[in-house]
Tab-separated table of C-alpha atoms in Angstrom:
chain	number	residue	atom	x	y	z
A	19	MET	CA	0.080	-0.118	-0.025
A	20	THR	CA	0.849	3.401	-1.032
A	21	GLU	CA	0.269	6.545	1.121
A	22	TYR	CA	-0.365	10.655	-0.530
A	23	PHE	CA	-0.009	13.770	0.860
A	24	PRO	CA	-0.051	16.825	-0.413
A	25	VAL	CA	3.589	18.997	0.086
A	26	PRO	CA	4.014	22.877	0.929
A	27	ALA	CA	5.442	24.395	-1.548
A	28	GLY	CA	8.583	25.616	0.765
A	29	LEU	CA	9.688	21.631	1.040
A	30	ARG	CA	9.197	20.923	-2.148
A	31	LYS	CA	11.636	23.829	-3.043
A	32	HIS	CA	13.925	22.496	-0.185
A	33	ALA	CA	13.869	19.065	-1.912
A	34	LEU	CA	14.671	20.712	-5.370
A	35	ASP	CA	17.482	22.721	-3.975
A	36	PHE	CA	18.917	19.715	-1.981
A	37	TYR	CA	18.732	17.554	-5.142
A	38	ASP	CA	20.179	20.490	-8.118
A	39	ALA	CA	23.105	21.069	-5.343
A	40	GLY	CA	23.610	17.506	-5.195
A	41	ALA	CA	24.317	17.998	-1.486
A	42	GLU	CA	24.632	14.955	0.977
A	43	PRO	CA	22.256	13.771	3.308
A	44	VAL	CA	22.957	13.905	6.879
A	45	THR	CA	23.235	10.986	9.095
A	46	PRO	CA	20.024	10.628	10.959
A	47	LYS	CA	19.795	9.829	14.533
A	48	LEU	CA	18.170	6.744	16.646
A	49	ALA	CA	14.839	8.055	18.081
A	50	SER	CA	12.646	5.710	20.156
A	51	THR	CA	8.503	6.794	19.949
A	52	VAL	CA	5.707	5.035	22.199
A	53	LEU	CA	2.167	4.402	21.342
A	54	LEU	CA	0.877	4.469	24.620
A	55	LEU	CA	-2.618	2.696	24.444
A	56	ARG	CA	-5.833	1.388	26.495
A	57	THR	CA	-9.129	-0.168	26.571
A	58	GLY	CA	-11.650	2.752	26.199
A	59	ASP	CA	-15.667	2.344	25.766
A	60	LEU	CA	-15.626	1.329	22.314
A	61	GLY	CA	-12.165	-0.096	21.619
A	62	PRO	CA	-8.228	0.772	22.500
A	63	GLU	CA	-7.653	4.463	22.750
A	64	VAL	CA	-4.295	5.896	22.491
A	65	TYR	CA	-2.396	8.576	23.974
A	66	LEU	CA	-1.193	12.094	22.126
A	67	MET	CA	0.530	15.331	22.978
A	68	ARG	CA	0.665	18.435	20.928
A	69	ARG	CA	3.913	19.031	21.099
A	70	ALA	CA	4.971	22.877	22.594
A	71	SER	CA	5.188	25.799	19.814
A	72	THR	CA	8.389	26.725	20.872
A	73	MET	CA	9.746	23.205	19.648
A	74	ALA	CA	12.539	23.247	17.067
A	75	PHE	CA	10.833	19.887	15.416
A	76	ALA	CA	7.219	19.298	14.547
A	77	ALA	CA	6.260	22.324	16.724
A	78	GLY	CA	2.694	22.368	17.112
A	79	MET	CA	1.868	19.174	15.947
A	80	HIS	CA	-0.131	16.381	18.038
A	81	ALA	CA	2.451	13.216	18.295
A	82	PHE	CA	3.627	10.485	20.574
A	83	PRO	CA	5.681	10.460	23.391
A	84	GLY	CA	9.435	9.966	22.133
A	85	GLY	CA	12.496	11.502	21.240
A	86	THR	CA	16.754	10.652	20.470
A	87	VAL	CA	18.438	8.197	21.813
A	88	ASP	CA	20.467	9.800	24.527
A	89	PRO	CA	24.392	9.029	24.702
A	90	ARG	CA	23.714	7.547	27.997
A	91	ASP	CA	20.915	5.753	27.113
A	92	ALA	CA	23.937	3.581	25.204
A	93	ALA	CA	26.538	4.215	27.637
A	94	VAL	CA	24.712	3.131	30.833
A	95	GLN	CA	22.648	0.063	30.863
A	96	PRO	CA	19.963	-0.168	33.049
A	97	ALA	CA	18.907	-3.252	34.994
A	98	TRP	CA	16.931	-5.079	32.241
A	99	ALA	CA	14.275	-8.354	32.020
A	100	GLY	CA	12.351	-9.089	29.115
A	101	PRO	CA	13.946	-9.978	25.319
A	102	PRO	CA	17.417	-9.996	25.742
A	103	PRO	CA	19.322	-7.229	23.668
A	104	ALA	CA	20.446	-9.620	21.576
A	105	GLU	CA	16.624	-10.864	20.781
A	106	TRP	CA	16.170	-7.069	20.429
A	107	ALA	CA	18.829	-6.531	18.141
A	108	ALA	CA	17.889	-9.319	15.489
A	109	ARG	CA	13.941	-7.927	16.002
A	110	LEU	CA	14.872	-4.286	14.946
A	111	GLY	CA	17.826	-5.150	12.879
A	112	LEU	CA	20.328	-3.397	14.994
A	113	ASP	CA	23.740	-4.238	16.805
A	114	GLU	CA	23.207	-5.330	20.116
A	115	PRO	CA	24.418	-1.757	21.650
A	116	SER	CA	22.172	0.259	19.568
A	117	ALA	CA	19.035	-1.864	20.440
A	118	ARG	CA	19.675	-1.977	23.666
A	119	ALA	CA	19.641	1.952	23.548
A	120	VAL	CA	16.767	2.287	21.590
A	121	VAL	CA	14.639	0.121	24.092
A	122	SER	CA	15.971	2.397	26.955
A	123	ALA	CA	15.454	5.109	25.491
A	124	ALA	CA	11.875	3.915	24.561
A	125	VAL	CA	11.454	3.122	28.232
A	126	ARG	CA	12.808	6.665	29.181
A	127	GLU	CA	11.088	9.158	26.982
A	128	VAL	CA	7.586	8.237	27.565
A	129	PHE	CA	8.305	8.003	31.385
A	130	GLU	CA	9.747	11.435	30.903
A	131	GLU	CA	6.602	13.042	28.502
A	132	SER	CA	3.792	11.228	29.751
A	133	GLY	CA	4.603	10.242	33.054
A	134	VAL	CA	4.027	6.548	32.477
A	135	LEU	CA	6.634	3.679	33.821
A	136	LEU	CA	7.426	0.829	31.997
A	137	ALA	CA	9.683	-0.833	34.204
A	138	GLY	CA	9.241	-2.969	37.440
A	139	PRO	CA	11.148	-4.798	40.880
A	140	ASP	CA	11.339	-7.913	38.780
A	141	ALA	CA	10.508	-9.310	35.427
A	142	SER	CA	6.796	-10.311	36.254
A	143	THR	CA	5.469	-7.133	38.134
A	144	VAL	CA	5.129	-3.503	37.046
A	145	VAL	CA	5.464	-0.569	39.372
A	146	GLY	CA	2.396	1.321	40.157
A	147	ASP	CA	1.299	4.603	40.627
A	148	VAL	CA	4.258	6.628	40.003
A	149	SER	CA	2.100	10.286	39.728
A	150	GLY	CA	3.243	11.626	43.067
A	151	GLU	CA	5.674	14.405	44.175
A	152	GLU	CA	8.874	12.588	44.477
A	153	TRP	CA	8.447	10.221	40.791
A	154	GLU	CA	7.172	14.032	39.666
A	155	SER	CA	10.827	15.711	40.949
A	156	ALA	CA	12.933	12.330	39.994
A	157	ARG	CA	11.040	13.317	36.309
A	158	VAL	CA	12.066	16.304	36.185
A	159	ALA	CA	15.460	15.459	37.416
A	160	LEU	CA	15.913	12.885	34.691
A	161	ILE	CA	14.298	15.717	31.748
A	162	ALA	CA	17.155	18.456	33.013
A	163	ARG	CA	20.135	15.556	32.952
A	164	GLU	CA	20.727	15.528	36.510
A	165	ILE	CA	20.195	12.211	37.198
A	166	GLY	CA	20.823	9.158	34.527
A	167	PHE	CA	17.692	6.523	33.702
A	168	ALA	CA	19.566	3.889	34.501
A	169	GLU	CA	20.407	5.431	38.267
A	170	LEU	CA	16.774	6.548	38.619
A	171	LEU	CA	16.203	2.910	38.215
A	172	ALA	CA	18.924	1.325	40.285
A	173	GLU	CA	17.826	4.002	43.140
A	174	ARG	CA	14.368	2.449	43.436
A	175	GLY	CA	15.611	-1.391	42.993
A	176	LEU	CA	13.935	-1.132	39.204
A	177	VAL	CA	14.278	-2.715	36.181
A	178	VAL	CA	13.263	-2.286	32.588
A	179	ARG	CA	10.577	-4.561	31.642
A	180	SER	CA	11.312	-4.216	27.951
A	181	ASP	CA	8.604	-7.422	27.181
A	182	LEU	CA	6.030	-4.405	27.812
A	183	LEU	CA	6.950	-3.083	24.277
A	184	THR	CA	5.654	-4.298	20.960
A	185	PRO	CA	7.593	-3.165	18.066
A	186	TRP	CA	5.510	-1.563	15.601
A	187	ALA	CA	7.227	0.506	12.770
A	188	ARG	CA	10.463	2.166	11.717
A	189	TRP	CA	10.860	5.533	10.132
A	190	LEU	CA	13.343	6.894	8.235
A	191	THR	CA	13.113	11.174	7.719
A	192	PRO	CA	13.672	11.596	3.848
A	193	GLU	CA	17.249	12.334	2.782
A	194	PHE	CA	16.601	16.265	2.144
A	195	GLU	CA	15.840	16.974	5.890
A	196	PRO	CA	18.386	18.688	7.612
A	197	ARG	CA	17.035	16.655	10.837
A	198	ARG	CA	17.005	13.039	9.876
A	199	TYR	CA	15.888	10.144	12.731
A	200	ASP	CA	15.622	6.255	12.107
A	201	THR	CA	13.058	5.995	14.072
A	202	TYR	CA	11.611	3.192	16.085
A	203	PHE	CA	7.781	3.116	16.984
A	204	PHE	CA	6.731	0.750	19.828
A	205	LEU	CA	3.038	-0.353	21.322
A	206	ALA	CA	2.645	-0.472	24.795
A	207	ARG	CA	-0.217	-0.880	27.250
A	208	LEU	CA	-0.909	1.917	29.966
A	209	PRO	CA	-0.289	-0.426	33.099
A	210	GLU	CA	-2.630	-0.982	35.551
A	211	ARG	CA	-2.764	2.005	38.313
A	212	GLN	CA	-0.592	4.207	36.181
A	213	VAL	CA	-1.979	7.305	34.984
A	214	THR	CA	-0.323	9.788	31.986
A	215	ARG	CA	0.608	13.665	32.803
A	216	ASP	CA	-2.459	16.024	31.868
A	217	VAL	CA	0.559	18.259	30.573
A	218	GLY	CA	4.419	17.838	29.903
A	219	GLY	CA	7.372	19.967	29.414
A	220	GLU	CA	7.258	19.883	25.846
A	221	ALA	CA	3.592	19.418	25.511
A	222	GLU	CA	0.671	22.274	25.644
A	223	HIS	CA	-2.273	19.340	25.346
A	224	VAL	CA	-2.332	15.778	25.465
A	225	VAL	CA	-5.703	13.869	24.304
A	226	TRP	CA	-6.911	9.965	24.889
A	227	GLY	CA	-9.406	9.000	22.154
A	228	ARG	CA	-9.928	5.968	18.747
A	229	PRO	CA	-7.034	6.167	16.685
A	230	GLU	CA	-9.756	6.687	13.884
A	231	ASP	CA	-11.035	9.878	16.065
A	232	LEU	CA	-7.517	11.589	15.765
A	233	THR	CA	-6.575	11.655	12.007
A	234	ASN	CA	-8.040	14.893	11.698
A	235	LEU	CA	-5.713	16.440	14.416
A	236	LEU	CA	-2.686	18.225	13.466
A	237	MET	CA	0.104	15.907	12.969
A	238	LEU	CA	2.768	15.053	10.464
A	239	PRO	CA	2.256	12.086	7.857
A	240	PRO	CA	3.757	9.113	9.959
A	241	THR	CA	1.544	9.908	12.864
A	242	VAL	CA	-1.228	9.918	10.411
A	243	VAL	CA	-0.053	6.498	8.994
A	244	THR	CA	0.461	5.185	12.072
A	245	LEU	CA	-3.046	5.311	13.491
A	246	ARG	CA	-4.452	4.745	10.489
A	247	GLY	CA	-2.784	1.397	10.959
A	248	LEU	CA	-4.083	0.891	14.538
A	249	ARG	CA	-7.857	0.762	13.371
A	250	GLY	CA	-8.168	-2.273	12.336
A	251	TYR	CA	-7.577	-3.934	16.090
A	252	PRO	CA	-10.199	-4.145	17.769
A	253	THR	CA	-8.740	-4.965	21.505
A	254	VAL	CA	-5.493	-3.659	22.777
A	255	ASP	CA	-3.935	-7.189	23.282
A	256	ASP	CA	-5.140	-7.531	19.898
A	257	ALA	CA	-2.337	-4.868	18.352
A	258	MET	CA	0.206	-5.664	20.948
A	259	ARG	CA	0.276	-9.590	19.780
A	260	SER	CA	0.724	-8.081	16.357
A	261	GLU	CA	3.956	-9.479	15.001
A	262	ARG	CA	5.840	-6.964	12.549
A	263	ASP	CA	8.857	-6.297	10.819
A	264	VAL	CA	10.401	-3.087	11.643
A	265	THR	CA	13.993	-4.289	10.371
A	266	THR	CA	13.201	-2.399	7.024
A	267	PRO	CA	12.370	1.649	7.028
A	268	VAL	CA	9.853	3.100	5.942
A	269	ARG	CA	10.890	5.631	3.509
A	270	PRO	CA	9.001	8.450	2.440
A	271	TYR	CA	9.713	10.519	-0.260
A	272	ILE	CA	8.701	13.582	-2.670
A	273	ASP	CA	7.565	13.045	-6.016
A	274	LEU	CA	9.218	15.759	-7.552
A	275	ASP	CA	7.561	15.495	-11.210
A	276	ALA	CA	4.325	15.685	-9.995
A	277	ALA	CA	2.872	19.206	-10.622
A	278	GLU	CA	2.540	20.406	-7.301
A	279	GLY	CA	4.920	17.648	-5.627
A	280	ARG	CA	3.324	15.205	-3.155
A	281	LEU	CA	4.939	12.865	-0.320
A	282	VAL	CA	4.749	9.419	-1.301
A	283	ILE	CA	4.815	6.347	1.537
A	284	PRO	CA	5.088	2.950	0.487
A	285	THR	CA	3.937	1.567	3.450
A	286	ASP	CA	4.463	-2.327	2.416
């Protein structure tokens, strides 16, 4: 299946200038995004945040919690439960250190941006409510890089529950963009007794809703396509059990031969 989106004139010109100049694409940064799911009255619901208008990337857009891999995600390894890093490496198409960093970043970012912590004291338990003042102080310190994620978990005797993540997709930013990301999308069920934050430092507004009810919001094409892909799952369990190949990234590109240009997204 291939999907098409209109392209702003300025972006089309930027792409033309890039190719006319024979410019070299920048190396994409590894990134992680998490689709938090919960069971609503009418089926699965997903959590979106509207990024602050001051953000350098995707300002004002609705997006899932996520961000780039931090150097400490690779350098300092948190305690781990679930599939080992070697298994994640095979599933993600990465070397083992990069796979571990991507999974760690997913868990860290979703805690930083939504207040949900996919961790527990052991491989069969998930931490409960983490919305209190002490946890909020830890979250703020983590965002400020005053404490590392591995350190935060170790101080509380917690391990990353990598088994709570389901790989969903991998997207690669078009080569003409000045900011490029190799982004892994994961699904995660909202743990029992945990709640999402109403607003975060990078968000001006948050919303829960059915995928089919959210696509009218302002968002980038990868978010739209991802939401559409979730519509066919009647329950959260069905979505979490899905097995998708994420080793090959989705590579959007601009069709410059079209009269006004169009963004082409081959999702097969």
